[in-house]
mmCIF file of C-alpha atoms in Angstrom:
data_model
loop_
_atom_site.group_PDB
_atom_site.id
_atom_site.type_symbol
_atom_site.label_atom_id
_atom_site.label_comp_id
_atom_site.label_asym_id
_atom_site.label_seq_id
_atom_site.Cartn_x
_atom_site.Cartn_y
_atom_site.Cartn_z
ATOM 1 C CA UNK A 1 -39.438 -20.394 -0.445
ATOM 2 C CA UNK A 2 -37.870 -20.830 2.993
ATOM 3 C CA UNK A 3 -36.823 -24.162 4.492
ATOM 4 C CA UNK A 4 -37.090 -24.997 8.176
ATOM 5 C CA UNK A 5 -33.919 -26.144 9.989
ATOM 6 C CA UNK A 6 -33.393 -29.849 9.353
ATOM 7 C CA UNK A 7 -35.985 -29.939 6.550
ATOM 8 C CA UNK A 8 -34.937 -31.895 3.495
ATOM 9 C CA UNK A 9 -34.454 -30.130 0.172
ATOM 10 C CA UNK A 10 -37.330 -31.022 -2.149
ATOM 11 C CA UNK A 11 -36.267 -32.071 -5.654
ATOM 12 C CA UNK A 12 -38.565 -32.961 -8.542
ATOM 13 C CA UNK A 13 -37.126 -35.004 -11.420
ATOM 14 C CA UNK A 14 -39.077 -34.683 -14.667
ATOM 15 C CA UNK A 15 -38.503 -37.168 -17.495
ATOM 16 C CA UNK A 16 -41.247 -37.666 -20.082
ATOM 17 C CA UNK A 17 -39.881 -39.959 -22.810
ATOM 18 C CA UNK A 18 -42.300 -42.637 -23.938
ATOM 19 C CA UNK A 19 -40.338 -44.586 -26.525
ATOM 20 C CA UNK A 20 -37.909 -47.489 -26.148
ATOM 21 C CA UNK A 21 -35.067 -48.014 -25.581
ATOM 22 C CA UNK A 22 -34.332 -46.399 -22.220
ATOM 23 C CA UNK A 23 -32.135 -43.356 -22.781
ATOM 24 C CA UNK A 24 -28.913 -42.727 -20.896
ATOM 25 C CA UNK A 25 -30.372 -39.453 -19.604
ATOM 26 C CA UNK A 26 -33.236 -41.183 -17.803
ATOM 27 C CA UNK A 27 -30.975 -43.979 -16.543
ATOM 28 C CA UNK A 28 -28.550 -41.427 -15.092
ATOM 29 C CA UNK A 29 -31.417 -39.639 -13.324
ATOM 30 C CA UNK A 30 -32.639 -42.910 -11.813
ATOM 31 C CA UNK A 31 -29.140 -43.610 -10.493
ATOM 32 C CA UNK A 32 -28.806 -40.127 -9.016
ATOM 33 C CA UNK A 33 -32.141 -40.501 -7.223
ATOM 34 C CA UNK A 34 -31.116 -43.900 -5.900
ATOM 35 C CA UNK A 35 -27.771 -42.698 -4.520
ATOM 36 C CA UNK A 36 -28.260 -39.154 -3.199
ATOM 37 C CA UNK A 37 -28.482 -38.741 0.566
ATOM 38 C CA UNK A 38 -32.180 -39.242 1.352
ATOM 39 C CA UNK A 39 -31.629 -37.684 4.780
ATOM 40 C CA UNK A 40 -30.868 -34.397 3.011
ATOM 41 C CA UNK A 41 -32.947 -34.619 -0.168
ATOM 42 C CA UNK A 42 -36.625 -35.439 -0.639
ATOM 43 C CA UNK A 43 -36.782 -36.754 -4.217
ATOM 44 C CA UNK A 44 -39.900 -37.178 -6.348
ATOM 45 C CA UNK A 45 -40.029 -38.335 -9.981
ATOM 46 C CA UNK A 46 -42.588 -37.362 -12.621
ATOM 47 C CA UNK A 47 -42.777 -39.428 -15.792
ATOM 48 C CA UNK A 48 -45.095 -40.945 -18.375
ATOM 49 C CA UNK A 49 -46.169 -44.314 -17.003
ATOM 50 C CA UNK A 50 -47.867 -45.798 -20.063
ATOM 51 C CA UNK A 51 -50.797 -48.265 -20.019
ATOM 52 C CA UNK A 52 -50.828 -50.932 -17.318
ATOM 53 C CA UNK A 53 -49.886 -53.708 -19.750
ATOM 54 C CA UNK A 54 -47.158 -51.710 -21.502
ATOM 55 C CA UNK A 55 -45.264 -49.475 -19.095
ATOM 56 C CA UNK A 56 -42.717 -47.030 -20.481
ATOM 57 C CA UNK A 57 -39.000 -47.797 -20.011
ATOM 58 C CA UNK A 58 -38.739 -44.537 -18.067
ATOM 59 C CA UNK A 59 -41.393 -45.626 -15.561
ATOM 60 C CA UNK A 60 -39.785 -49.048 -15.137
ATOM 61 C CA UNK A 61 -36.429 -47.390 -14.382
ATOM 62 C CA UNK A 62 -37.934 -45.115 -11.730
ATOM 63 C CA UNK A 63 -40.084 -47.875 -10.265
ATOM 64 C CA UNK A 64 -36.903 -49.858 -9.592
ATOM 65 C CA UNK A 65 -35.628 -47.120 -7.250
ATOM 66 C CA UNK A 66 -36.405 -47.979 -3.643
ATOM 67 C CA UNK A 67 -39.034 -45.858 -1.861
ATOM 68 C CA UNK A 68 -39.384 -43.400 -4.748
ATOM 69 C CA UNK A 69 -42.705 -41.625 -5.273
ATOM 70 C CA UNK A 70 -43.523 -41.571 -8.997
ATOM 71 C CA UNK A 71 -46.113 -39.089 -10.278
ATOM 72 C CA UNK A 72 -47.796 -39.867 -13.632
ATOM 73 C CA UNK A 73 -47.701 -37.084 -16.225
ATOM 74 C CA UNK A 74 -48.723 -36.739 -19.848
ATOM 75 C CA UNK A 75 -46.753 -34.291 -21.963
ATOM 76 C CA UNK A 76 -48.205 -35.606 -25.216
ATOM 77 C CA UNK A 77 -46.258 -37.467 -27.947
ATOM 78 C CA UNK A 78 -42.510 -37.124 -28.181
ATOM 79 C CA UNK A 79 -41.346 -34.755 -30.890
ATOM 80 C CA UNK A 80 -39.781 -37.672 -32.762
ATOM 81 C CA UNK A 81 -43.157 -39.426 -32.742
ATOM 82 C CA UNK A 82 -44.921 -36.350 -34.155
ATOM 83 C CA UNK A 83 -43.149 -36.348 -37.492
ATOM 84 C CA UNK A 84 -45.692 -36.572 -40.266
ATOM 85 C CA UNK A 85 -48.654 -35.604 -38.101
ATOM 86 C CA UNK A 86 -50.733 -32.644 -39.186
ATOM 87 C CA UNK A 87 -50.557 -29.557 -37.008
ATOM 88 C CA UNK A 88 -54.104 -29.860 -35.642
ATOM 89 C CA UNK A 89 -53.535 -33.490 -34.607
ATOM 90 C CA UNK A 90 -50.296 -32.545 -32.843
ATOM 91 C CA UNK A 91 -52.009 -29.686 -30.964
ATOM 92 C CA UNK A 92 -54.809 -31.996 -29.831
ATOM 93 C CA UNK A 93 -52.335 -34.657 -28.735
ATOM 94 C CA UNK A 94 -50.342 -32.173 -26.657
ATOM 95 C CA UNK A 95 -53.329 -30.661 -24.813
ATOM 96 C CA UNK A 96 -52.853 -33.084 -21.862
ATOM 97 C CA UNK A 97 -49.525 -31.375 -21.210
ATOM 98 C CA UNK A 98 -51.397 -28.338 -19.877
ATOM 99 C CA UNK A 99 -53.231 -30.448 -17.310
ATOM 100 C CA UNK A 100 -49.990 -32.151 -16.211
ATOM 101 C CA UNK A 101 -48.247 -28.788 -16.000
ATOM 102 C CA UNK A 102 -50.926 -27.336 -13.716
ATOM 103 C CA UNK A 103 -50.895 -30.421 -11.486
ATOM 104 C CA UNK A 104 -47.111 -30.296 -11.176
ATOM 105 C CA UNK A 105 -47.158 -26.569 -10.395
ATOM 106 C CA UNK A 106 -49.650 -27.106 -7.566
ATOM 107 C CA UNK A 107 -47.597 -30.000 -6.202
ATOM 108 C CA UNK A 108 -44.332 -28.000 -6.327
ATOM 109 C CA UNK A 109 -45.908 -25.161 -4.339
ATOM 110 C CA UNK A 110 -47.714 -27.410 -1.869
ATOM 111 C CA UNK A 111 -44.655 -29.517 -1.088
ATOM 112 C CA UNK A 112 -42.213 -26.623 -1.246
ATOM 113 C CA UNK A 113 -40.048 -28.162 -3.984
ATOM 114 C CA UNK A 114 -36.914 -26.067 -4.430
ATOM 115 C CA UNK A 115 -35.241 -27.704 -7.428
ATOM 116 C CA UNK A 116 -36.579 -29.150 -10.677
ATOM 117 C CA UNK A 117 -34.090 -31.448 -12.415
ATOM 118 C CA UNK A 118 -34.703 -32.495 -16.019
ATOM 119 C CA UNK A 119 -32.859 -33.567 -19.163
ATOM 120 C CA UNK A 120 -31.988 -31.819 -22.407
ATOM 121 C CA UNK A 121 -34.974 -33.249 -24.291
ATOM 122 C CA UNK A 122 -36.450 -30.028 -25.769
ATOM 123 C CA UNK A 123 -40.030 -30.440 -24.568
ATOM 124 C CA UNK A 124 -39.062 -31.522 -21.046
ATOM 125 C CA UNK A 125 -36.489 -28.757 -20.678
ATOM 126 C CA UNK A 126 -38.859 -26.011 -21.840
ATOM 127 C CA UNK A 127 -41.754 -27.104 -19.632
ATOM 128 C CA UNK A 128 -39.474 -27.368 -16.597
ATOM 129 C CA UNK A 129 -38.051 -23.880 -17.161
ATOM 130 C CA UNK A 130 -41.626 -22.560 -17.265
ATOM 131 C CA UNK A 131 -42.596 -24.657 -14.252
ATOM 132 C CA UNK A 132 -39.741 -23.167 -12.258
ATOM 133 C CA UNK A 133 -40.762 -19.645 -13.289
ATOM 134 C CA UNK A 134 -44.361 -19.988 -12.103
ATOM 135 C CA UNK A 135 -43.468 -21.765 -8.841
ATOM 136 C CA UNK A 136 -40.284 -19.846 -7.948
ATOM 137 C CA UNK A 137 -38.311 -23.089 -7.855
ATOM 138 C CA UNK A 138 -34.990 -23.376 -9.676
ATOM 139 C CA UNK A 139 -34.507 -25.418 -12.830
ATOM 140 C CA UNK A 140 -31.514 -27.643 -13.657
ATOM 141 C CA UNK A 141 -31.113 -29.021 -17.176
ATOM 142 C CA UNK A 142 -28.804 -32.040 -17.430
ATOM 143 C CA UNK A 143 -26.949 -31.697 -20.752
ATOM 144 C CA UNK A 144 -25.873 -34.976 -22.354
ATOM 145 C CA UNK A 145 -24.715 -33.688 -25.753
ATOM 146 C CA UNK A 146 -22.354 -31.048 -27.018
ATOM 147 C CA UNK A 147 -24.026 -27.742 -27.860
ATOM 148 C CA UNK A 148 -24.523 -27.189 -31.582
ATOM 149 C CA UNK A 149 -26.557 -25.279 -34.131
ATOM 150 C CA UNK A 150 -28.414 -28.504 -34.922
ATOM 151 C CA UNK A 151 -30.300 -28.086 -31.640
ATOM 152 C CA UNK A 152 -33.930 -27.041 -31.817
ATOM 153 C CA UNK A 153 -34.859 -23.425 -31.010
ATOM 154 C CA UNK A 154 -36.911 -24.748 -28.074
ATOM 155 C CA UNK A 155 -33.888 -26.444 -26.499
ATOM 156 C CA UNK A 156 -31.650 -23.418 -27.087
ATOM 157 C CA UNK A 157 -34.254 -21.219 -25.404
ATOM 158 C CA UNK A 158 -34.426 -23.580 -22.436
ATOM 159 C CA UNK A 159 -30.672 -23.840 -21.965
ATOM 160 C CA UNK A 160 -30.358 -20.046 -21.915
ATOM 161 C CA UNK A 161 -33.040 -19.677 -19.254
ATOM 162 C CA UNK A 162 -32.351 -22.582 -16.901
ATOM 163 C CA UNK A 163 -30.887 -21.643 -13.532
ATOM 164 C CA UNK A 164 -28.108 -24.199 -13.903
ATOM 165 C CA UNK A 165 -26.757 -26.672 -16.439
ATOM 166 C CA UNK A 166 -25.107 -29.965 -15.538
ATOM 167 C CA UNK A 167 -22.686 -31.076 -18.251
ATOM 168 C CA UNK A 168 -21.714 -34.752 -18.383
ATOM 169 C CA UNK A 169 -18.119 -33.947 -19.390
ATOM 170 C CA UNK A 170 -15.662 -31.096 -19.681
ATOM 171 C CA UNK A 171 -16.118 -31.411 -23.437
ATOM 172 C CA UNK A 172 -19.860 -30.717 -23.179
ATOM 173 C CA UNK A 173 -19.193 -27.851 -20.754
ATOM 174 C CA UNK A 174 -16.707 -26.289 -23.175
ATOM 175 C CA UNK A 175 -19.229 -26.365 -26.032
ATOM 176 C CA UNK A 176 -21.731 -24.554 -23.780
ATOM 177 C CA UNK A 177 -19.223 -21.884 -22.742
ATOM 178 C CA UNK A 178 -18.054 -21.423 -26.339
ATOM 179 C CA UNK A 179 -21.672 -20.825 -27.394
ATOM 180 C CA UNK A 180 -22.066 -17.986 -24.905
ATOM 181 C CA UNK A 181 -23.466 -19.677 -21.786
ATOM 182 C CA UNK A 182 -22.098 -18.213 -18.567
ATOM 183 C CA UNK A 183 -19.469 -20.505 -16.988
ATOM 184 C CA UNK A 184 -20.810 -19.956 -13.470
ATOM 185 C CA UNK A 185 -24.103 -21.612 -14.487
ATOM 186 C CA UNK A 186 -22.368 -24.758 -15.749
ATOM 187 C CA UNK A 187 -21.429 -27.654 -13.470
ATOM 188 C CA UNK A 188 -19.482 -30.679 -14.710
ATOM 189 C CA UNK A 189 -20.646 -33.996 -13.280
ATOM 190 C CA UNK A 190 -19.046 -36.929 -15.064
ATOM 191 C CA UNK A 191 -21.348 -39.834 -15.806
ATOM 192 C CA UNK A 192 -21.007 -43.089 -13.874
ATOM 193 C CA UNK A 193 -21.919 -46.756 -14.127
ATOM 194 C CA UNK A 194 -23.157 -49.454 -11.781
ATOM 195 C CA UNK A 195 -19.842 -51.195 -11.168
ATOM 196 C CA UNK A 196 -21.633 -54.092 -9.455
ATOM 197 C CA UNK A 197 -23.210 -55.019 -12.794
ATOM 198 C CA UNK A 198 -20.098 -54.643 -14.895
ATOM 199 C CA UNK A 199 -17.796 -57.212 -13.349
ATOM 200 C CA UNK A 200 -15.656 -59.633 -15.342
ATOM 201 C CA UNK A 201 -17.100 -63.114 -15.138
ATOM 202 C CA UNK A 202 -18.756 -65.939 -17.009
ATOM 203 C CA UNK A 203 -20.186 -65.866 -20.497
ATOM 204 C CA UNK A 204 -17.085 -65.995 -22.682
ATOM 205 C CA UNK A 205 -17.393 -69.607 -23.783
ATOM 206 C CA UNK A 206 -21.179 -69.521 -24.249
ATOM 207 C CA UNK A 207 -21.123 -66.420 -26.446
ATOM 208 C CA UNK A 208 -18.264 -67.723 -28.569
ATOM 209 C CA UNK A 209 -20.060 -71.017 -29.037
ATOM 210 C CA UNK A 210 -23.236 -69.165 -30.100
ATOM 211 C CA UNK A 211 -21.389 -67.276 -32.848
ATOM 212 C CA UNK A 212 -19.088 -70.115 -33.849
ATOM 213 C CA UNK A 213 -15.875 -68.390 -32.776
ATOM 214 C CA UNK A 214 -12.957 -70.522 -31.588
ATOM 215 C CA UNK A 215 -11.762 -69.993 -27.986
ATOM 216 C CA UNK A 216 -8.412 -68.639 -29.179
ATOM 217 C CA UNK A 217 -9.752 -66.319 -31.926
ATOM 218 C CA UNK A 218 -9.585 -62.622 -30.920
ATOM 219 C CA UNK A 219 -12.846 -60.669 -30.955
ATOM 220 C CA UNK A 220 -13.135 -56.907 -31.437
ATOM 221 C CA UNK A 221 -16.516 -55.812 -30.064
ATOM 222 C CA UNK A 222 -18.525 -52.667 -30.737
ATOM 223 C CA UNK A 223 -21.837 -51.980 -28.993
ATOM 224 C CA UNK A 224 -23.764 -48.890 -30.085
ATOM 225 C CA UNK A 225 -26.847 -47.611 -31.795
ATOM 226 C CA UNK A 226 -25.948 -48.082 -35.422
ATOM 227 C CA UNK A 227 -25.530 -44.823 -37.284
ATOM 228 C CA UNK A 228 -22.674 -43.238 -39.192
ATOM 229 C CA UNK A 229 -21.170 -41.104 -36.429
ATOM 230 C CA UNK A 230 -20.589 -44.084 -34.107
ATOM 231 C CA UNK A 231 -17.937 -45.384 -36.491
ATOM 232 C CA UNK A 232 -18.970 -48.974 -37.349
ATOM 233 C CA UNK A 233 -18.064 -48.382 -40.999
ATOM 234 C CA UNK A 234 -14.489 -47.507 -40.042
ATOM 235 C CA UNK A 235 -14.155 -50.697 -38.009
ATOM 236 C CA UNK A 236 -15.320 -52.817 -40.941
ATOM 237 C CA UNK A 237 -12.916 -50.994 -43.268
ATOM 238 C CA UNK A 238 -10.072 -51.805 -40.876
ATOM 239 C CA UNK A 239 -10.752 -55.542 -40.959
ATOM 240 C CA UNK A 240 -9.003 -56.505 -44.243
ATOM 241 C CA UNK A 241 -5.659 -55.162 -42.966
ATOM 242 C CA UNK A 242 -6.283 -56.716 -39.547
ATOM 243 C CA UNK A 243 -7.151 -60.078 -41.094
ATOM 244 C CA UNK A 244 -3.897 -60.014 -43.056
ATOM 245 C CA UNK A 245 -2.014 -60.099 -39.727
ATOM 246 C CA UNK A 246 -4.605 -61.932 -37.613
ATOM 247 C CA UNK A 247 -6.557 -64.272 -39.929
ATOM 248 C CA UNK A 248 -8.832 -65.589 -37.183
ATOM 249 C CA UNK A 249 -9.859 -62.137 -35.846
ATOM 250 C CA UNK A 250 -13.585 -61.332 -35.694
ATOM 251 C CA UNK A 251 -15.528 -58.079 -35.461
ATOM 252 C CA UNK A 252 -18.755 -58.403 -33.460
ATOM 253 C CA UNK A 253 -21.223 -55.561 -34.153
ATOM 254 C CA UNK A 254 -24.026 -55.210 -31.586
ATOM 255 C CA UNK A 255 -26.903 -52.723 -31.643
ATOM 256 C CA UNK A 256 -30.040 -51.678 -33.484
ATOM 257 C CA UNK A 257 -29.928 -49.271 -36.390
ATOM 258 C CA UNK A 258 -30.992 -45.643 -36.007
ATOM 259 C CA UNK A 259 -30.638 -44.865 -39.715
ATOM 260 C CA UNK A 260 -33.086 -46.988 -41.741
ATOM 261 C CA UNK A 261 -31.128 -49.300 -44.009
ATOM 262 C CA UNK A 262 -27.786 -48.554 -42.363
ATOM 263 C CA UNK A 263 -27.209 -52.114 -41.172
ATOM 264 C CA UNK A 264 -27.806 -53.293 -44.727
ATOM 265 C CA UNK A 265 -25.144 -50.843 -45.931
ATOM 266 C CA UNK A 266 -22.687 -52.231 -43.397
ATOM 267 C CA UNK A 267 -23.468 -55.814 -44.383
ATOM 268 C CA UNK A 268 -22.957 -54.930 -48.059
ATOM 269 C CA UNK A 269 -19.621 -53.295 -47.210
ATOM 270 C CA UNK A 270 -18.441 -56.388 -45.339
ATOM 271 C CA UNK A 271 -19.416 -58.534 -48.324
ATOM 272 C CA UNK A 272 -17.636 -56.230 -50.800
ATOM 273 C CA UNK A 273 -14.462 -56.423 -48.704
ATOM 274 C CA UNK A 274 -14.582 -60.216 -48.631
ATOM 275 C CA UNK A 275 -15.227 -60.335 -44.895
ATOM 276 C CA UNK A 276 -18.024 -62.877 -44.868
ATOM 277 C CA UNK A 277 -17.794 -64.694 -41.550
ATOM 278 C CA UNK A 278 -15.278 -62.226 -40.147
ATOM 279 C CA UNK A 279 -17.889 -59.575 -39.291
ATOM 280 C CA UNK A 280 -20.800 -60.737 -37.149
ATOM 281 C CA UNK A 281 -23.962 -58.628 -36.862
ATOM 282 C CA UNK A 282 -25.731 -59.558 -33.640
ATOM 283 C CA UNK A 283 -28.482 -56.929 -33.586
ATOM 284 C CA UNK A 284 -29.928 -55.590 -30.343
ATOM 285 C CA UNK A 285 -28.897 -57.674 -27.314
ATOM 286 C CA UNK A 286 -29.719 -57.691 -23.632
ATOM 287 C CA UNK A 287 -26.589 -59.584 -22.524
ATOM 288 C CA UNK A 288 -23.903 -56.960 -23.150
ATOM 289 C CA UNK A 289 -21.832 -57.924 -20.059
ATOM 290 C CA UNK A 290 -21.562 -61.485 -21.387
ATOM 291 C CA UNK A 291 -20.663 -60.205 -24.860
ATOM 292 C CA UNK A 292 -17.908 -58.096 -23.323
ATOM 293 C CA UNK A 293 -16.686 -61.128 -21.371
ATOM 294 C CA UNK A 294 -16.313 -62.925 -24.707
ATOM 295 C CA UNK A 295 -14.382 -60.063 -26.357
ATOM 296 C CA UNK A 296 -10.708 -59.082 -26.280
ATOM 297 C CA UNK A 297 -10.975 -55.414 -27.343
ATOM 298 C CA UNK A 298 -13.784 -52.876 -27.221
ATOM 299 C CA UNK A 299 -13.757 -50.392 -30.122
ATOM 300 C CA UNK A 300 -16.032 -47.479 -30.988
ATOM 301 C CA UNK A 301 -14.490 -44.719 -33.142
ATOM 302 C CA UNK A 302 -17.393 -42.378 -32.413
ATOM 303 C CA UNK A 303 -17.091 -38.766 -33.557
ATOM 304 C CA UNK A 304 -17.354 -36.181 -30.756
ATOM 305 C CA UNK A 305 -18.832 -38.656 -28.268
ATOM 306 C CA UNK A 306 -20.119 -36.500 -25.361
ATOM 307 C CA UNK A 307 -18.944 -39.011 -22.740
ATOM 308 C CA UNK A 308 -19.295 -42.678 -23.672
ATOM 309 C CA UNK A 309 -20.820 -44.740 -20.861
ATOM 310 C CA UNK A 310 -19.990 -47.832 -22.880
ATOM 311 C CA UNK A 311 -16.271 -46.986 -22.642
ATOM 312 C CA UNK A 312 -16.483 -47.118 -18.850
ATOM 313 C CA UNK A 313 -18.516 -50.331 -19.037
ATOM 314 C CA UNK A 314 -15.907 -51.996 -21.253
ATOM 315 C CA UNK A 315 -13.096 -50.845 -18.969
ATOM 316 C CA UNK A 316 -14.983 -52.272 -15.974
ATOM 317 C CA UNK A 317 -14.989 -55.589 -17.851
ATOM 318 C CA UNK A 318 -11.175 -55.367 -18.181
ATOM 319 C CA UNK A 319 -11.261 -54.630 -21.912
ATOM 320 C CA UNK A 320 -8.766 -52.239 -23.515
ATOM 321 C CA UNK A 321 -10.635 -49.554 -25.469
ATOM 322 C CA UNK A 322 -9.911 -48.223 -28.967
ATOM 323 C CA UNK A 323 -11.588 -44.891 -29.753
ATOM 324 C CA UNK A 324 -10.996 -41.412 -31.179
ATOM 325 C CA UNK A 325 -9.100 -38.606 -29.508
ATOM 326 C CA UNK A 326 -11.995 -36.151 -29.440
ATOM 327 C CA UNK A 327 -15.188 -35.321 -27.571
ATOM 328 C CA UNK A 328 -15.415 -36.733 -24.078
ATOM 329 C CA UNK A 329 -13.506 -39.949 -24.864
ATOM 330 C CA UNK A 330 -10.145 -38.664 -23.493
ATOM 331 C CA UNK A 331 -11.877 -37.906 -20.166
ATOM 332 C CA UNK A 332 -12.801 -41.585 -19.814
ATOM 333 C CA UNK A 333 -9.945 -43.386 -21.600
ATOM 334 C CA UNK A 334 -6.338 -42.786 -20.548
ATOM 335 C CA UNK A 335 -4.470 -42.991 -23.862
ATOM 336 C CA UNK A 336 -1.707 -45.569 -23.727
ATOM 337 C CA UNK A 337 -2.824 -46.701 -20.261
ATOM 338 C CA UNK A 338 -6.383 -48.045 -20.544
ATOM 339 C CA UNK A 339 -6.752 -47.867 -24.307
ATOM 340 C CA UNK A 340 -5.544 -46.265 -27.525
ATOM 341 C CA UNK A 341 -6.923 -43.108 -29.155
ATOM 342 C CA UNK A 342 -6.441 -41.993 -32.751
ATOM 343 C CA UNK A 343 -7.222 -38.724 -34.571
ATOM 344 C CA UNK A 344 -10.614 -38.428 -36.240
ATOM 345 C CA UNK A 345 -10.420 -39.325 -39.911
ATOM 346 C CA UNK A 346 -7.095 -41.190 -39.572
ATOM 347 C CA UNK A 347 -8.129 -44.664 -40.703
ATOM 348 C CA UNK A 348 -4.530 -45.850 -40.793
ATOM 349 C CA UNK A 349 -3.959 -44.922 -37.141
ATOM 350 C CA UNK A 350 -7.218 -46.586 -36.063
ATOM 351 C CA UNK A 351 -6.253 -49.793 -37.861
ATOM 352 C CA UNK A 352 -2.744 -49.678 -36.386
ATOM 353 C CA UNK A 353 -4.124 -49.332 -32.850
ATOM 354 C CA UNK A 354 -6.383 -52.335 -33.286
ATOM 355 C CA UNK A 355 -3.569 -54.401 -34.813
ATOM 356 C CA UNK A 356 -1.115 -53.445 -32.073
ATOM 357 C CA UNK A 357 -3.440 -54.642 -29.323
ATOM 358 C CA UNK A 358 -4.402 -57.812 -31.176
ATOM 359 C CA UNK A 359 -0.709 -58.661 -31.449
ATOM 360 C CA UNK A 360 0.016 -58.155 -27.751
ATOM 361 C CA UNK A 361 -2.190 -60.133 -25.303
ATOM 362 C CA UNK A 362 -0.046 -59.073 -22.324
ATOM 363 C CA UNK A 363 -0.568 -55.390 -23.127
ATOM 364 C CA UNK A 364 -4.302 -55.977 -23.491
ATOM 365 C CA UNK A 365 -4.420 -57.632 -20.085
ATOM 366 C CA UNK A 366 -2.452 -54.812 -18.431
ATOM 367 C CA UNK A 367 -4.679 -52.130 -19.998
ATOM 368 C CA UNK A 368 -7.734 -54.087 -18.888
ATOM 369 C CA UNK A 369 -6.565 -54.218 -15.275
ATOM 370 C CA UNK A 370 -5.743 -50.514 -15.278
ATOM 371 C CA UNK A 371 -9.074 -49.699 -16.899
ATOM 372 C CA UNK A 372 -11.095 -51.494 -14.249
ATOM 373 C CA UNK A 373 -9.100 -49.811 -11.483
ATOM 374 C CA UNK A 374 -9.768 -46.402 -13.062
ATOM 375 C CA UNK A 375 -13.509 -47.072 -13.317
ATOM 376 C CA UNK A 376 -13.710 -48.118 -9.674
ATOM 377 C CA UNK A 377 -11.840 -44.974 -8.694
ATOM 378 C CA UNK A 378 -13.579 -42.351 -10.865
ATOM 379 C CA UNK A 379 -16.799 -43.606 -12.407
ATOM 380 C CA UNK A 380 -18.865 -45.101 -9.594
ATOM 381 C CA UNK A 381 -22.428 -44.045 -8.830
ATOM 382 C CA UNK A 382 -21.632 -42.799 -5.301
ATOM 383 C CA UNK A 383 -19.139 -40.281 -6.698
ATOM 384 C CA UNK A 384 -21.659 -39.013 -9.244
ATOM 385 C CA UNK A 385 -24.321 -38.583 -6.549
ATOM 386 C CA UNK A 386 -21.954 -36.603 -4.307
ATOM 387 C CA UNK A 387 -21.065 -34.317 -7.224
ATOM 388 C CA UNK A 388 -24.752 -33.683 -7.924
ATOM 389 C CA UNK A 389 -25.385 -33.002 -4.236
ATOM 390 C CA UNK A 390 -22.768 -30.240 -4.380
ATOM 391 C CA UNK A 391 -24.673 -28.633 -7.261
ATOM 392 C CA UNK A 392 -27.904 -28.823 -5.255
ATOM 393 C CA UNK A 393 -26.239 -27.303 -2.203
ATOM 394 C CA UNK A 394 -24.828 -24.403 -4.218
ATOM 395 C CA UNK A 395 -28.200 -23.626 -5.813
ATOM 396 C CA UNK A 396 -30.077 -23.686 -2.511
ATOM 397 C CA UNK A 397 -27.447 -21.963 -0.353
#
């Protein structure tokens, strides 16, 4: 598939999630599209648009990118939405995927698309590998999680057969290499954030007033989808010891539950520990920058976090970060400089890190300043786009 001198490299992004909320994988793709050099790359996005009165989060994210052509596709229901369906119903529901596949294949050939860039969602990855095979394009799968045996056979098959894998951290890349993937196929491109959105500013007083927290009371904030591995239980268990030293400290827990009944378990735990009023459950919120402005520490003792966009967001808001020394967290957080890391399973060390920062406002402020400087230096969208461009150039050389 030759390219004329001066012709832009054609790239097709394929993201077919239909369910809310917007995933980090789709958001990252939208940012890459919006920041790559359009003089060099001709980008097209294919996604599920949804009905006119209820567009998918994926479509809304792509529609926000300036001058981006968005092609509607229908890959059928997401695998997570197919649980409990009978096999015949699932087959019928996925028949539209064949039509979308044929349309995309014709478009790739007609417009001389060279690269197909998708995420590690099993269905999307598999269809894009096949699409690349029949059109002689090359397929890139963007890997947002560490490789593990929990992965579906379909995703494992796709990762083995993609032309290239983009790992969001050295940690993710290492898990791929350790599982037998060839290192030369793996490219590390660290995630990034929109630093223009995450700027320290107003909101502190309003949020504190909403939750009835005094201006001088320290707030430890965690923002995550609520399930066991994100570590909210460990933060609640740390609060009795923290309250003994800092009686007015509050833990603000933000996010919707992914495990049914898990929030109720956390609320029961807080009650059993006598923390009524000290732990605030805010649910899903759309004003996370303002919540961070109201906080003094960001904490998320997540186990084997692949990267942790929220760590970079908190650092951009000049918050010191408390997390675990595993996964991709050490690639974002400089231990002792922008935050404090503790070993997984060491509850005493986690509690001590939180207490140490609560006791030292000057240290918190210094870590916050250093954290924002690090984000501006390493985790901006322009840097991520340039790194992805280098992957594109290598694959099309």
